[in-house]
Amino acid sequence: MSKAEAKEATIRQLYTELNKHCGSAEYDKALKAANKIIALDSSEWKAAKCKLVCLIQNGKFEEVLKFLDRGTSIPDTTFEKAYSEYRLNRAEDAFRTIQAVAGSAGASVEQWAGLAPNLKELLAQVLYRLERYDECFELYRSIIKNTHDDYDDERRTNMSAVAANRCIVAGANGDQTQLPEDSYELAYNAGCALAGRQQYGEAERKLRTSEKMCREALEEDGASEEDIIDEITIIKVQLAYCLQMQGRVKEASALYADALRHKTNDAALTAVVSNNLVVINRDQNVFDSRKKMKVATSEQAEQKLTSRQRKTIAFNNCLLAYFASPAECGLLASRLAVAHPELEFQSLLIRVAQLARDKKYREAIELLESYAQKLPRERTVELLQVRFAIVQLQLVAGNRRAAIETLEALGDARYRPGVVSALVTLHLGLDNKQAASEILKSAVDWYKRQKGGISDADLSDMWRQAASFHLRGGEPATAAKSLEELLRTHPNDMKLLAQLVIAYAQFDPAKAQQASKRLPALETLTTVSEIDALEATNWMMIAKAVRRKQPLPGGGASGGGARGTGADQSPGAGTPAEQRRQKRKKRKGKLPKNYDASAQPDPERWLPRYERTGYRKKRDRRVKEVIKGSQGTASGQADQYDMSKVYNQAKQSPATPGAGGSGQHEQTAAAAAATRQLPRKNQHKKKKGKH
């Protein structure tokens, strides 16, 4: 056998071995067989293709790219190269690789139509990773329309995930596309879309439905409880976010804690949970928040987070440093501005707040002014925010005049209602009523010169305040201008017209007379019945005055006669109810049973009992009396109540011990002992009675 025949036989044998290992998913052994074939013949592109597949299956994406860079005889390696770049988180490189195959494609679905099906699927994943959701959504729609196989459910799930992210980016005005919800993944994505549109109540209900469907589906498939919890955790985290946005912080914290306790392998999910718990903690429990923020900002988590999530976590990290580490706060704010230029102003405000907390107001104001100088005039909203921040710092520092100068330097923005109100308040705080009046005058004149672009409804409150201020300040002519502007938009407001008449009357009676003709007549405002009702009510007068009030003359005659007589009631006598009140006799007062009309009444009968002469004050048992002498008596009374001395004095002899004295003493002691025992017996009986 020649060398060529032997080589061919060896290659044939290696291919058999390669096919066997690939069929049994033994990719390490298959890779060795493929390397042997390539070593024997480098032009064997099928073996090279198998080598690429084995490397990808083993997750060795860097080796795939190195092998392709050395050059191979494989006809087309676009998919393998783009997929390896995608798995290495190099989405931009993967997109350029696919775009190179499509030529000038990469701009629309029509131009991507010529790509192979596997490249279309990969391109959709790449666009999703690049957060180009609109293009990704249209591409998925085209793939689902033109492809029918066993992976249709996965494509629909991916498409609903893209739609949910479109809603999250767009906010409340997100896409309203309705997608099917016949699986728990689709229901979960529908809930995320509702949360993106800020419909948190509806999102909560949808997510709870998804959780129930997930458990039922996995239990039917025979999944373990650990696997079910793994799949449900992400649903619960999204549910916790909806609860948090509804203000139900305790419920959200419990769900977040359960997610961390489960220790999921999803780094992005752990980062989101940690960040949200830091937000709930705010300036409390700072040590725990710093530990969680380290997890949220880890490199492993950042690779799987979207740009929006990374930006939010970075901003929250700066806010946490403001409370926890002032020295680190400025450095993190500077990094935030570099990594996310759209958050430059927010990072500046964090640095300014840090300086203000240290009472370095001048440095903070200089920092804001230098930033304002770099801003173009087109960014008017941001310029106003900077100026208002400067005013806030000046007021905190106690410099009202500097704050007034800053507000007056805003140009036409100084005539905005809020700025006018602030200026008037500051001038009045400095007791400068003339300056406050001038501010309101100039604002009124400026708005009168404006022809369009200003909502009159938004200025009504300012016109009213200006008119009231000038009327109180003795400037009726200026107040009349404001009232005229108000009447132009509210012509039927009679209160405004009345105020205008009052203002005119102070400087132009003719105008006041002319304007008063537009006021409604007095007869149209009230009726006779309303006057009668007001006079009849007793909230304006005391009860006696109401009873004394005479009926109006001219009352009609009653059909009935007076009780007890047959005479008719005279005109003007009032209603039957009033007649009954007038005829009612006064009832006599009741007298005591043993009342004697001839006896002289007690002259002190109207005095309180404690002021009468025979009143004896009762002893208050709650007040403890001071014990004086033996047996609670004073020392001077001791002899009076000593029975032995009384007995001896009766005999008129010196006190000597005897049977009588001893017996009397014993009897007294026994009586005292019996007296002391009585409460105890009563108490014992009460206790026994209770049992």
XYZ file of C-alpha atoms in Angstrom, residues 48 57 66 159 169 174 221 226 245 258 374 424 426 444 468 475 488 501 543 562-563 588 599 620 659:
25
model
C -11.914 22.291 10.397
C -19.651 23.673 22.335
C -7.583 32.681 16.904
C -40.211 39.191 20.297
C -37.323 52.963 26.961
C -44.571 53.268 24.935
C -43.098 18.814 33.421
C -35.445 24.130 43.342
C -43.224 51.928 42.571
C -36.224 36.192 49.349
C -20.120 76.258 28.705
C -41.995 89.549 44.987
C -37.802 88.235 48.293
C -48.172 92.706 33.543
C -54.840 92.207 45.017
C -52.317 101.616 43.254
C -60.640 89.400 28.879
C -65.510 98.793 39.635
C -83.662 82.881 70.872
C -109.818 80.677 67.970
C -109.908 77.784 70.425
C -96.854 77.134 87.462
C -92.745 80.396 107.394
C -60.783 63.382 103.283
C -56.066 44.085 139.831
